[in-house]
Amino acid sequence: MKHRVYMTRLIAGPAISLIEQVADVRIWEGELPPSREVLLTEVREVDGLLSLLTDKVDAGLMDAAPRLKVISNLAVGYDNVDVAEATRRGIVVGNTPGVLTETTADLAFALLLSAARRTVEGDRWTREGKWKTWGPMTLLGYDVHHATLGIVGLGRIGLEVARRAKGFDMRVLYYSRTRRPAEEQHTGLEWRGDLPSLLAESDFVSLHAPYSAQTHHMMGGAEFELMKASAILINTSRGSLVDQKALYEALREGKIAGAGIDVTEVEPIPLDDPLLNLNNVVITPHIGSASHSTRTKMAMMAAENLIAGLQGRLPPNCINPQVPKE
Ligand code: NAP
């Protein structure tokens, strides 16, 4: 009998075709994610699930899917999946690291430049008819070149952001769980053993650690107090690394100069969120990996992970390889 797969969204066509070679596939084609109710019904008979970061894949869902062998998450982050629970049940979990690294680093840098040089605000200003003349004091921002960038979480994406920063002659500091002496030597990065030291010295702080109990609200009121009043926070990781209320206060009170964020604590950000009333924050709708080429590569990788799991092999990118193979 053919395997059965549920996909919680339409992804690139070639990836769907690949999966259809080995499985009967049902796809949620809505623009918004399937409701919890739909998800619980759809997974009842499936062997494989292709999920997105908007789908909560928890014990309740696994209870509803007794045949489930593989969860393939179309993202490098997997904080939406209860991996410990999946492991306990012998379900392999795959993710899509690497292929989105540079694309996400590009977006982090785009946010950094936009927030520093007020490009989004300038665009709004122009469209609102406020551009009356060339003004010597109009829309002044902060220089990126030769400034100090502090990277929090020097993994794949953090390192690519650091490499981009070097092209702008920036000094790059990093604070991360693991020290990387080779990168210090080759890329000229400077290690800081604690977050406060990095925050105090940096003109830009860019977050690249994954979301976990340890990183929850790692940027809160106390941390913003330590930053320079001219500093800018960039977050392309996960919204809950930042205490968003504290970020709002810090931006409103001028404790920091600006922010560029691709992720928020609640996604989509509610339209009555006070952050949306501030001009000194640039917000993009979680589009870090959203390039044509990268989304296709992610879809193919997710398909390969899914197929491997269906066939009783370890997914090429497996988060829980300790799950015993059949
Ligand atoms: P990665 O290679 O695993 O890098 C994460 C880095 O953070 C690692 O160096 C890790 O340390 C470090 N780290 C972990 N816990 C930490 C802590 N408590 N304090 C300080 N550093 C810590 O992951 P990646 O591929 O660069 O992706 C990073 C994150 O970006 C993902 O988890 C995801 O949430 C997010 N992301 C967002 C988008 C988007 O669309 N906005 C796209 C892709 C990824 P070790 O070296 O010790 O592991």
mmCIF file of C-alpha atoms and ligand atoms in Angstrom:
data_model
loop_
_atom_site.group_PDB
_atom_site.id
_atom_site.type_symbol
_atom_site.label_atom_id
_atom_site.label_comp_id
_atom_site.label_asym_id
_atom_site.label_seq_id
_atom_site.Cartn_x
_atom_site.Cartn_y
_atom_site.Cartn_z
ATOM 1 C CA MET A 1 0.000 0.000 0.000
ATOM 2 C CA LYS A 2 1.222 3.509 -0.854
ATOM 3 C CA HIS A 3 2.226 5.746 2.022
ATOM 4 C CA ARG A 4 -0.061 8.593 2.969
ATOM 5 C CA VAL A 5 1.146 12.126 3.458
ATOM 6 C CA TYR A 6 -0.469 15.359 4.558
ATOM 7 C CA MET A 7 1.079 18.680 3.598
ATOM 8 C CA THR A 8 -0.084 21.752 5.471
ATOM 9 C CA ARG A 9 0.559 24.112 2.551
ATOM 10 C CA LEU A 10 1.321 24.192 -1.142
ATOM 11 C CA ILE A 11 5.071 24.132 -1.737
ATOM 12 C CA ALA A 12 7.210 24.140 -4.896
ATOM 13 C CA GLY A 13 5.778 21.836 -7.588
ATOM 14 C CA PRO A 14 8.883 19.668 -8.144
ATOM 15 C CA ALA A 15 8.927 18.785 -4.436
ATOM 16 C CA ILE A 16 5.271 17.750 -4.516
ATOM 17 C CA SER A 17 5.923 15.598 -7.620
ATOM 18 C CA LEU A 18 8.802 13.885 -5.835
ATOM 19 C CA ILE A 19 6.608 13.000 -2.861
ATOM 20 C CA GLU A 20 3.771 11.844 -5.124
ATOM 21 C CA GLN A 21 6.088 9.210 -6.573
ATOM 22 C CA VAL A 22 6.004 7.349 -3.277
ATOM 23 C CA ALA A 23 2.873 8.519 -1.493
ATOM 24 C CA ASP A 24 -0.724 9.595 -1.791
ATOM 25 C CA VAL A 25 -0.640 13.244 -0.900
ATOM 26 C CA ARG A 26 -3.312 15.498 0.500
ATOM 27 C CA ILE A 27 -2.518 19.197 0.546
ATOM 28 C CA TRP A 28 -4.053 22.100 2.414
ATOM 29 C CA GLU A 29 -4.240 24.745 -0.293
ATOM 30 C CA GLY A 30 -5.445 27.643 1.835
ATOM 31 C CA GLU A 31 -3.406 30.812 2.214
ATOM 32 C CA LEU A 32 -3.779 30.632 5.987
ATOM 33 C CA PRO A 33 -2.681 27.510 7.898
ATOM 34 C CA PRO A 34 -5.203 24.713 8.433
ATOM 35 C CA SER A 35 -7.118 25.021 11.691
ATOM 36 C CA ARG A 36 -6.200 22.715 14.541
ATOM 37 C CA GLU A 37 -9.435 20.833 13.923
ATOM 38 C CA VAL A 38 -8.615 20.246 10.238
ATOM 39 C CA LEU A 39 -5.075 19.236 11.108
ATOM 40 C CA LEU A 40 -6.200 16.677 13.693
ATOM 41 C CA THR A 41 -8.660 15.170 11.217
ATOM 42 C CA GLU A 42 -6.269 15.122 8.261
ATOM 43 C CA VAL A 43 -3.436 13.365 10.089
ATOM 44 C CA ARG A 44 -5.537 10.413 11.284
ATOM 45 C CA GLU A 45 -4.336 8.001 8.598
ATOM 46 C CA VAL A 46 -1.033 9.523 7.535
ATOM 47 C CA ASP A 47 2.487 8.104 7.691
ATOM 48 C CA GLY A 48 4.144 11.420 6.923
ATOM 49 C CA LEU A 49 3.469 15.055 7.706
ATOM 50 C CA LEU A 50 5.039 18.002 5.928
ATOM 51 C CA SER A 51 4.623 20.871 8.365
ATOM 52 C CA LEU A 52 5.419 24.570 8.540
ATOM 53 C CA LEU A 53 6.528 26.663 11.473
ATOM 54 C CA THR A 54 2.925 27.860 11.781
ATOM 55 C CA ASP A 55 1.738 24.323 12.640
ATOM 56 C CA LYS A 56 1.883 23.182 16.246
ATOM 57 C CA VAL A 57 3.094 19.603 16.085
ATOM 58 C CA ASP A 58 2.650 18.459 19.661
ATOM 59 C CA ALA A 59 1.669 15.323 21.580
ATOM 60 C CA GLY A 60 -2.027 15.962 20.850
ATOM 61 C CA LEU A 61 -1.368 15.914 17.135
ATOM 62 C CA MET A 62 0.776 12.803 17.445
ATOM 63 C CA ASP A 63 -2.033 11.117 19.409
ATOM 64 C CA ALA A 64 -4.342 11.866 16.501
ATOM 65 C CA ALA A 65 -1.866 10.329 14.020
ATOM 66 C CA PRO A 66 -1.077 6.817 15.264
ATOM 67 C CA ARG A 67 0.643 5.797 11.994
ATOM 68 C CA LEU A 68 2.932 8.826 11.836
ATOM 69 C CA LYS A 69 6.561 7.899 11.056
ATOM 70 C CA VAL A 70 8.032 11.164 9.894
ATOM 71 C CA ILE A 71 7.548 14.886 10.431
ATOM 72 C CA SER A 72 9.301 17.034 7.859
ATOM 73 C CA ASN A 73 9.379 20.680 8.889
ATOM 74 C CA LEU A 74 9.890 23.203 6.112
ATOM 75 C CA ALA A 75 12.220 25.415 8.167
ATOM 76 C CA VAL A 76 15.554 25.250 9.905
ATOM 77 C CA GLY A 77 13.943 26.225 13.241
ATOM 78 C CA TYR A 78 11.764 23.524 14.770
ATOM 79 C CA ASP A 79 10.436 25.103 17.949
ATOM 80 C CA ASN A 80 6.913 24.368 16.641
ATOM 81 C CA VAL A 81 7.587 20.611 16.912
ATOM 82 C CA ASP A 82 7.752 18.696 20.182
ATOM 83 C CA VAL A 83 10.879 16.793 19.161
ATOM 84 C CA ALA A 84 11.235 14.990 22.520
ATOM 85 C CA GLU A 85 7.715 13.631 22.170
ATOM 86 C CA ALA A 86 8.328 12.575 18.564
ATOM 87 C CA THR A 87 11.533 10.803 19.582
ATOM 88 C CA ARG A 88 9.736 8.997 22.383
ATOM 89 C CA ARG A 89 7.244 7.699 19.823
ATOM 90 C CA GLY A 90 9.905 6.695 17.260
ATOM 91 C CA ILE A 91 8.916 9.451 14.815
ATOM 92 C CA VAL A 92 11.813 10.995 12.916
ATOM 93 C CA VAL A 93 11.853 14.761 12.454
ATOM 94 C CA GLY A 94 13.588 16.566 9.588
ATOM 95 C CA ASN A 95 14.374 20.237 8.998
ATOM 96 C CA THR A 96 15.957 22.321 6.217
ATOM 97 C CA PRO A 97 19.234 23.819 7.441
ATOM 98 C CA GLY A 98 21.947 25.360 5.289
ATOM 99 C CA VAL A 99 20.023 26.134 2.107
ATOM 100 C CA LEU A 100 18.396 29.198 3.671
ATOM 101 C CA THR A 101 21.466 30.469 5.503
ATOM 102 C CA GLU A 102 22.653 33.093 3.044
ATOM 103 C CA THR A 103 19.163 34.213 2.079
ATOM 104 C CA THR A 104 18.296 34.831 5.732
ATOM 105 C CA ALA A 105 21.617 36.581 6.317
ATOM 106 C CA ASP A 106 20.819 38.855 3.360
ATOM 107 C CA LEU A 107 17.490 39.767 4.956
ATOM 108 C CA ALA A 108 19.132 40.430 8.327
ATOM 109 C CA PHE A 109 21.501 42.791 6.575
ATOM 110 C CA ALA A 110 18.660 44.399 4.641
ATOM 111 C CA LEU A 111 16.889 45.101 7.949
ATOM 112 C CA LEU A 112 20.095 46.429 9.455
ATOM 113 C CA LEU A 113 20.599 48.849 6.564
ATOM 114 C CA SER A 114 16.927 49.826 6.451
ATOM 115 C CA ALA A 115 16.730 50.542 10.169
ATOM 116 C CA ALA A 116 20.052 52.408 10.199
ATOM 117 C CA ARG A 117 19.355 54.537 7.127
ATOM 118 C CA ARG A 118 15.589 54.879 7.621
ATOM 119 C CA THR A 119 14.766 53.678 4.105
ATOM 120 C CA VAL A 120 11.281 52.417 4.910
ATOM 121 C CA GLU A 121 10.433 55.573 6.813
ATOM 122 C CA GLY A 122 11.885 57.600 3.911
ATOM 123 C CA ASP A 123 9.717 55.737 1.430
ATOM 124 C CA ARG A 124 6.587 56.432 3.518
ATOM 125 C CA TRP A 125 7.629 60.050 3.874
ATOM 126 C CA THR A 126 8.085 60.435 0.121
ATOM 127 C CA ARG A 127 4.720 58.876 -0.694
ATOM 128 C CA GLU A 128 3.035 61.098 1.878
ATOM 129 C CA GLY A 129 4.259 64.159 -0.048
ATOM 130 C CA LYS A 130 6.677 65.294 2.665
ATOM 131 C CA TRP A 131 9.660 65.522 0.315
ATOM 132 C CA LYS A 132 9.624 69.282 -0.294
ATOM 133 C CA THR A 133 13.351 69.965 -0.641
ATOM 134 C CA TRP A 134 16.792 68.543 0.110
ATOM 135 C CA GLY A 135 17.157 69.096 3.852
ATOM 136 C CA PRO A 136 20.490 69.072 5.660
ATOM 137 C CA MET A 137 18.883 67.545 8.743
ATOM 138 C CA THR A 138 16.276 65.380 7.068
ATOM 139 C CA LEU A 139 15.956 61.703 8.016
ATOM 140 C CA LEU A 140 19.419 61.412 9.526
ATOM 141 C CA GLY A 141 20.360 57.876 10.402
ATOM 142 C CA TYR A 142 23.385 55.932 11.557
ATOM 143 C CA ASP A 143 26.423 54.782 9.603
ATOM 144 C CA VAL A 144 26.769 51.081 9.075
ATOM 145 C CA HIS A 145 30.312 51.152 7.719
ATOM 146 C CA HIS A 146 32.977 50.986 10.419
ATOM 147 C CA ALA A 147 30.337 50.496 13.136
ATOM 148 C CA THR A 148 30.442 47.608 15.643
ATOM 149 C CA LEU A 149 28.110 44.678 15.106
ATOM 150 C CA GLY A 150 27.342 42.230 17.919
ATOM 151 C CA ILE A 151 26.144 38.811 16.789
ATOM 152 C CA VAL A 152 24.217 36.716 19.293
ATOM 153 C CA GLY A 153 24.406 33.045 18.290
ATOM 154 C CA LEU A 154 27.277 32.428 15.892
ATOM 155 C CA GLY A 155 25.908 29.504 13.908
ATOM 156 C CA ARG A 156 25.314 29.255 10.184
ATOM 157 C CA ILE A 157 23.292 32.459 9.727
ATOM 158 C CA GLY A 158 25.189 34.465 12.343
ATOM 159 C CA LEU A 159 28.449 33.716 10.586
ATOM 160 C CA GLU A 160 27.103 34.778 7.182
ATOM 161 C CA VAL A 161 25.882 38.043 8.690
ATOM 162 C CA ALA A 162 29.367 38.525 10.138
ATOM 163 C CA ARG A 163 30.917 37.945 6.713
ATOM 164 C CA ARG A 164 28.612 40.532 5.155
ATOM 165 C CA ALA A 165 29.505 42.980 7.923
ATOM 166 C CA LYS A 166 33.197 42.606 7.122
ATOM 167 C CA GLY A 167 32.398 43.879 3.613
ATOM 168 C CA PHE A 168 31.180 47.065 5.286
ATOM 169 C CA ASP A 169 34.397 47.309 7.311
ATOM 170 C CA MET A 170 32.491 46.659 10.508
ATOM 171 C CA ARG A 171 34.060 45.414 13.689
ATOM 172 C CA VAL A 172 32.261 42.210 14.603
ATOM 173 C CA LEU A 173 31.822 40.878 18.126
ATOM 174 C CA TYR A 174 29.995 37.680 18.956
ATOM 175 C CA TYR A 175 28.447 35.998 21.950
ATOM 176 C CA SER A 176 27.438 32.392 21.446
ATOM 177 C CA ARG A 177 27.018 29.119 23.300
ATOM 178 C CA THR A 178 30.177 27.732 21.748
ATOM 179 C CA ARG A 179 33.319 29.734 21.117
ATOM 180 C CA ARG A 180 34.642 29.467 17.539
ATOM 181 C CA PRO A 181 38.377 30.222 17.568
ATOM 182 C CA ALA A 182 38.813 29.328 13.881
ATOM 183 C CA GLU A 183 36.331 32.041 12.904
ATOM 184 C CA GLU A 184 38.070 34.496 15.181
ATOM 185 C CA GLN A 185 41.266 33.770 13.273
ATOM 186 C CA HIS A 186 39.842 33.651 9.740
ATOM 187 C CA THR A 187 37.091 36.260 9.879
ATOM 188 C CA GLY A 188 38.527 38.493 12.582
ATOM 189 C CA LEU A 189 35.586 38.118 14.943
ATOM 190 C CA GLU A 190 35.970 39.032 18.601
ATOM 191 C CA TRP A 191 34.499 36.793 21.270
ATOM 192 C CA ARG A 192 32.586 38.179 24.214
ATOM 193 C CA GLY A 193 31.995 35.699 27.011
ATOM 194 C CA ASP A 194 28.791 37.331 28.215
ATOM 195 C CA LEU A 195 25.843 39.079 26.629
ATOM 196 C CA PRO A 196 26.086 42.329 28.667
ATOM 197 C CA SER A 197 29.625 43.036 27.376
ATOM 198 C CA LEU A 198 28.500 42.550 23.792
ATOM 199 C CA LEU A 199 25.421 44.752 24.267
ATOM 200 C CA ALA A 200 27.391 47.591 25.822
ATOM 201 C CA GLU A 201 29.893 47.757 22.960
ATOM 202 C CA SER A 202 27.701 47.184 19.906
ATOM 203 C CA ASP A 203 26.137 49.719 17.547
ATOM 204 C CA PHE A 204 24.051 46.937 16.029
ATOM 205 C CA VAL A 205 22.972 43.722 17.751
ATOM 206 C CA SER A 206 21.732 40.890 15.539
ATOM 207 C CA LEU A 207 20.040 37.829 17.042
ATOM 208 C CA HIS A 208 20.693 34.401 15.511
ATOM 209 C CA ALA A 209 20.273 31.906 18.361
ATOM 210 C CA PRO A 210 17.387 29.429 18.101
ATOM 211 C CA TYR A 211 14.338 29.782 20.306
ATOM 212 C CA SER A 212 14.532 27.656 23.457
ATOM 213 C CA ALA A 213 13.836 27.919 27.186
ATOM 214 C CA GLN A 214 17.352 29.397 27.502
ATOM 215 C CA THR A 215 16.851 32.062 24.847
ATOM 216 C CA HIS A 216 13.261 33.027 25.771
ATOM 217 C CA HIS A 217 13.248 36.818 26.315
ATOM 218 C CA MET A 218 17.041 36.939 26.321
ATOM 219 C CA MET A 219 16.527 40.567 25.266
ATOM 220 C CA GLY A 220 14.381 42.268 27.920
ATOM 221 C CA GLY A 221 14.244 45.574 29.776
ATOM 222 C CA ALA A 222 17.555 45.013 31.585
ATOM 223 C CA GLU A 223 19.335 44.186 28.325
ATOM 224 C CA PHE A 224 17.994 47.268 26.507
ATOM 225 C CA GLU A 225 19.288 49.390 29.400
ATOM 226 C CA LEU A 226 22.787 48.109 28.607
ATOM 227 C CA MET A 227 22.664 49.047 24.921
ATOM 228 C CA LYS A 228 23.817 52.363 23.497
ATOM 229 C CA ALA A 229 21.085 54.957 22.896
ATOM 230 C CA SER A 230 22.245 54.961 19.257
ATOM 231 C CA ALA A 231 22.092 51.174 18.926
ATOM 232 C CA ILE A 232 19.828 49.160 16.656
ATOM 233 C CA LEU A 233 18.470 45.668 17.330
ATOM 234 C CA ILE A 234 17.981 43.202 14.489
ATOM 235 C CA ASN A 235 15.993 40.011 14.978
ATOM 236 C CA THR A 236 15.595 37.432 12.227
ATOM 237 C CA SER A 237 15.596 34.485 14.611
ATOM 238 C CA ARG A 238 12.362 33.986 16.546
ATOM 239 C CA GLY A 239 10.120 36.649 18.058
ATOM 240 C CA SER A 240 10.187 35.304 21.595
ATOM 241 C CA LEU A 241 13.931 35.845 21.986
ATOM 242 C CA VAL A 242 12.806 39.406 22.608
ATOM 243 C CA ASP A 243 10.398 40.672 25.245
ATOM 244 C CA GLN A 244 8.375 42.682 22.782
ATOM 245 C CA LYS A 245 6.790 44.962 25.390
ATOM 246 C CA ALA A 246 10.269 45.840 26.635
ATOM 247 C CA LEU A 247 11.374 46.460 23.041
ATOM 248 C CA TYR A 248 8.463 48.827 22.539
ATOM 249 C CA GLU A 249 9.356 50.755 25.703
ATOM 250 C CA ALA A 250 13.037 50.892 24.744
ATOM 251 C CA LEU A 251 12.218 52.249 21.285
ATOM 252 C CA ARG A 252 9.615 54.694 22.553
ATOM 253 C CA GLU A 253 11.799 56.052 25.327
ATOM 254 C CA GLY A 254 14.907 56.282 23.155
ATOM 255 C CA LYS A 255 16.859 53.706 25.152
ATOM 256 C CA ILE A 256 17.836 52.341 21.756
ATOM 257 C CA ALA A 257 17.601 54.080 18.402
ATOM 258 C CA GLY A 258 15.842 51.517 16.303
ATOM 259 C CA ALA A 259 15.043 47.956 15.415
ATOM 260 C CA GLY A 260 14.591 45.766 12.382
ATOM 261 C CA ILE A 261 12.599 42.628 13.009
ATOM 262 C CA ASP A 262 11.425 39.815 10.760
ATOM 263 C CA VAL A 263 9.790 37.881 13.592
ATOM 264 C CA THR A 264 7.402 38.834 16.391
ATOM 265 C CA GLU A 265 6.169 37.183 19.573
ATOM 266 C CA VAL A 266 2.755 36.628 18.039
ATOM 267 C CA GLU A 267 2.695 36.056 14.298
ATOM 268 C CA PRO A 268 1.165 37.706 12.396
ATOM 269 C CA ILE A 269 1.684 40.759 14.608
ATOM 270 C CA PRO A 270 -1.770 41.983 15.745
ATOM 271 C CA LEU A 271 -2.700 45.256 14.062
ATOM 272 C CA ASP A 272 -3.249 46.917 17.441
ATOM 273 C CA ASP A 273 0.301 46.116 18.585
ATOM 274 C CA PRO A 274 1.853 49.432 19.714
ATOM 275 C CA LEU A 275 5.097 48.632 17.852
ATOM 276 C CA LEU A 276 3.231 49.395 14.650
ATOM 277 C CA ASN A 277 2.830 53.007 15.785
ATOM 278 C CA LEU A 278 6.571 53.596 15.974
ATOM 279 C CA ASN A 279 8.609 54.937 13.077
ATOM 280 C CA ASN A 280 11.922 53.649 14.377
ATOM 281 C CA VAL A 281 11.158 49.986 13.796
ATOM 282 C CA VAL A 282 11.127 48.159 10.472
ATOM 283 C CA ILE A 283 8.973 45.037 10.505
ATOM 284 C CA THR A 284 8.883 42.366 7.818
ATOM 285 C CA PRO A 285 6.465 39.402 7.890
ATOM 286 C CA HIS A 286 8.860 36.505 8.597
ATOM 287 C CA ILE A 287 10.374 36.475 5.111
ATOM 288 C CA GLY A 288 13.962 35.561 6.035
ATOM 289 C CA SER A 289 14.151 32.613 3.669
ATOM 290 C CA ALA A 290 11.676 33.956 1.122
ATOM 291 C CA SER A 291 13.597 33.962 -2.150
ATOM 292 C CA HIS A 292 12.411 31.986 -5.171
ATOM 293 C CA SER A 293 15.512 29.853 -5.279
ATOM 294 C CA THR A 294 15.787 29.177 -1.549
ATOM 295 C CA ARG A 295 12.146 28.240 -1.053
ATOM 296 C CA THR A 296 12.491 25.695 -3.882
ATOM 297 C CA LYS A 297 15.623 24.230 -2.284
ATOM 298 C CA MET A 298 13.875 24.067 1.092
ATOM 299 C CA ALA A 299 10.896 22.299 -0.457
ATOM 300 C CA MET A 300 13.149 19.716 -2.151
ATOM 301 C CA MET A 301 15.041 19.138 1.074
ATOM 302 C CA ALA A 302 11.803 18.742 3.028
ATOM 303 C CA ALA A 303 10.557 16.284 0.383
ATOM 304 C CA GLU A 304 13.756 14.230 0.637
ATOM 305 C CA ASN A 305 13.514 14.192 4.436
ATOM 306 C CA LEU A 306 9.898 13.083 4.230
ATOM 307 C CA ILE A 307 10.536 10.320 1.707
ATOM 308 C CA ALA A 308 13.468 8.939 3.692
ATOM 309 C CA GLY A 309 11.310 8.792 6.807
ATOM 310 C CA LEU A 310 8.476 7.079 4.945
ATOM 311 C CA GLN A 311 10.917 4.479 3.657
ATOM 312 C CA GLY A 312 12.297 3.768 7.128
ATOM 313 C CA ARG A 313 15.566 5.589 6.504
ATOM 314 C CA LEU A 314 16.924 8.488 8.527
ATOM 315 C CA PRO A 315 16.091 11.811 6.838
ATOM 316 C CA PRO A 316 19.249 13.387 5.365
ATOM 317 C CA ASN A 317 18.663 16.315 7.732
ATOM 318 C CA CYS A 318 17.365 14.692 10.852
ATOM 319 C CA ILE A 319 16.935 16.474 14.180
ATOM 320 C CA ASN A 320 16.509 13.295 16.216
ATOM 321 C CA PRO A 321 18.777 10.650 14.634
ATOM 322 C CA GLN A 322 18.633 8.683 17.882
ATOM 323 C CA VAL A 323 15.237 7.351 16.774
ATOM 324 C CA PRO A 324 15.854 3.702 15.896
ATOM 325 C CA LYS A 325 15.503 2.813 12.209
ATOM 326 C CA GLU A 326 13.111 0.033 11.181
HETATM 327 P P1 NAP B 1 22.482 27.309 13.939
HETATM 328 O O1 NAP B 1 23.482 27.094 12.861
HETATM 329 O O2 NAP B 1 22.084 26.181 14.815
HETATM 330 O O3 NAP B 1 23.004 28.532 14.840
HETATM 331 C C1 NAP B 1 22.465 28.884 16.065
HETATM 332 C C2 NAP B 1 23.607 29.357 16.950
HETATM 333 O O4 NAP B 1 23.052 29.833 18.184
HETATM 334 C C3 NAP B 1 24.605 28.236 17.304
HETATM 335 O O5 NAP B 1 25.909 28.728 17.152
HETATM 336 C C4 NAP B 1 24.275 27.952 18.754
HETATM 337 O O6 NAP B 1 25.364 27.499 19.523
HETATM 338 C C5 NAP B 1 23.863 29.316 19.246
HETATM 339 N N1 NAP B 1 23.086 29.227 20.485
HETATM 340 C C6 NAP B 1 22.209 28.266 20.861
HETATM 341 N N2 NAP B 1 21.694 28.531 22.074
HETATM 342 C C7 NAP B 1 22.290 29.685 22.474
HETATM 343 C C8 NAP B 1 22.203 30.463 23.653
HETATM 344 N N3 NAP B 1 21.396 30.106 24.657
HETATM 345 N N4 NAP B 1 22.953 31.581 23.741
HETATM 346 C C9 NAP B 1 23.782 31.949 22.729
HETATM 347 N N5 NAP B 1 23.909 31.237 21.595
HETATM 348 C C10 NAP B 1 23.172 30.124 21.466
HETATM 349 O O7 NAP B 1 21.121 27.865 13.314
HETATM 350 P P2 NAP B 1 20.942 28.785 12.020
HETATM 351 O O8 NAP B 1 20.742 27.943 10.816
HETATM 352 O O9 NAP B 1 21.995 29.831 12.018
HETATM 353 O O10 NAP B 1 19.515 29.421 12.376
HETATM 354 C C11 NAP B 1 19.349 30.210 13.537
HETATM 355 C C12 NAP B 1 17.888 30.489 13.794
HETATM 356 O O11 NAP B 1 17.413 31.419 12.823
HETATM 357 C C13 NAP B 1 16.955 29.287 13.622
HETATM 358 O O12 NAP B 1 16.876 28.537 14.811
HETATM 359 C C14 NAP B 1 15.636 29.922 13.284
HETATM 360 O O13 NAP B 1 14.871 30.125 14.450
HETATM 361 C C15 NAP B 1 16.010 31.265 12.709
HETATM 362 N N6 NAP B 1 15.672 31.403 11.280
HETATM 363 C C16 NAP B 1 14.772 32.350 10.919
HETATM 364 C C17 NAP B 1 14.476 32.529 9.588
HETATM 365 C C18 NAP B 1 13.515 33.599 9.167
HETATM 366 O O14 NAP B 1 12.799 33.402 8.200
HETATM 367 N N7 NAP B 1 13.479 34.742 9.827
HETATM 368 C C19 NAP B 1 15.079 31.740 8.605
HETATM 369 C C20 NAP B 1 15.998 30.775 9.020
HETATM 370 C C21 NAP B 1 16.287 30.618 10.362
HETATM 371 P P3 NAP B 1 26.087 26.066 19.266
HETATM 372 O O15 NAP B 1 27.141 26.383 18.226
HETATM 373 O O16 NAP B 1 26.628 25.688 20.590
HETATM 374 O O17 NAP B 1 25.011 25.139 18.762
#
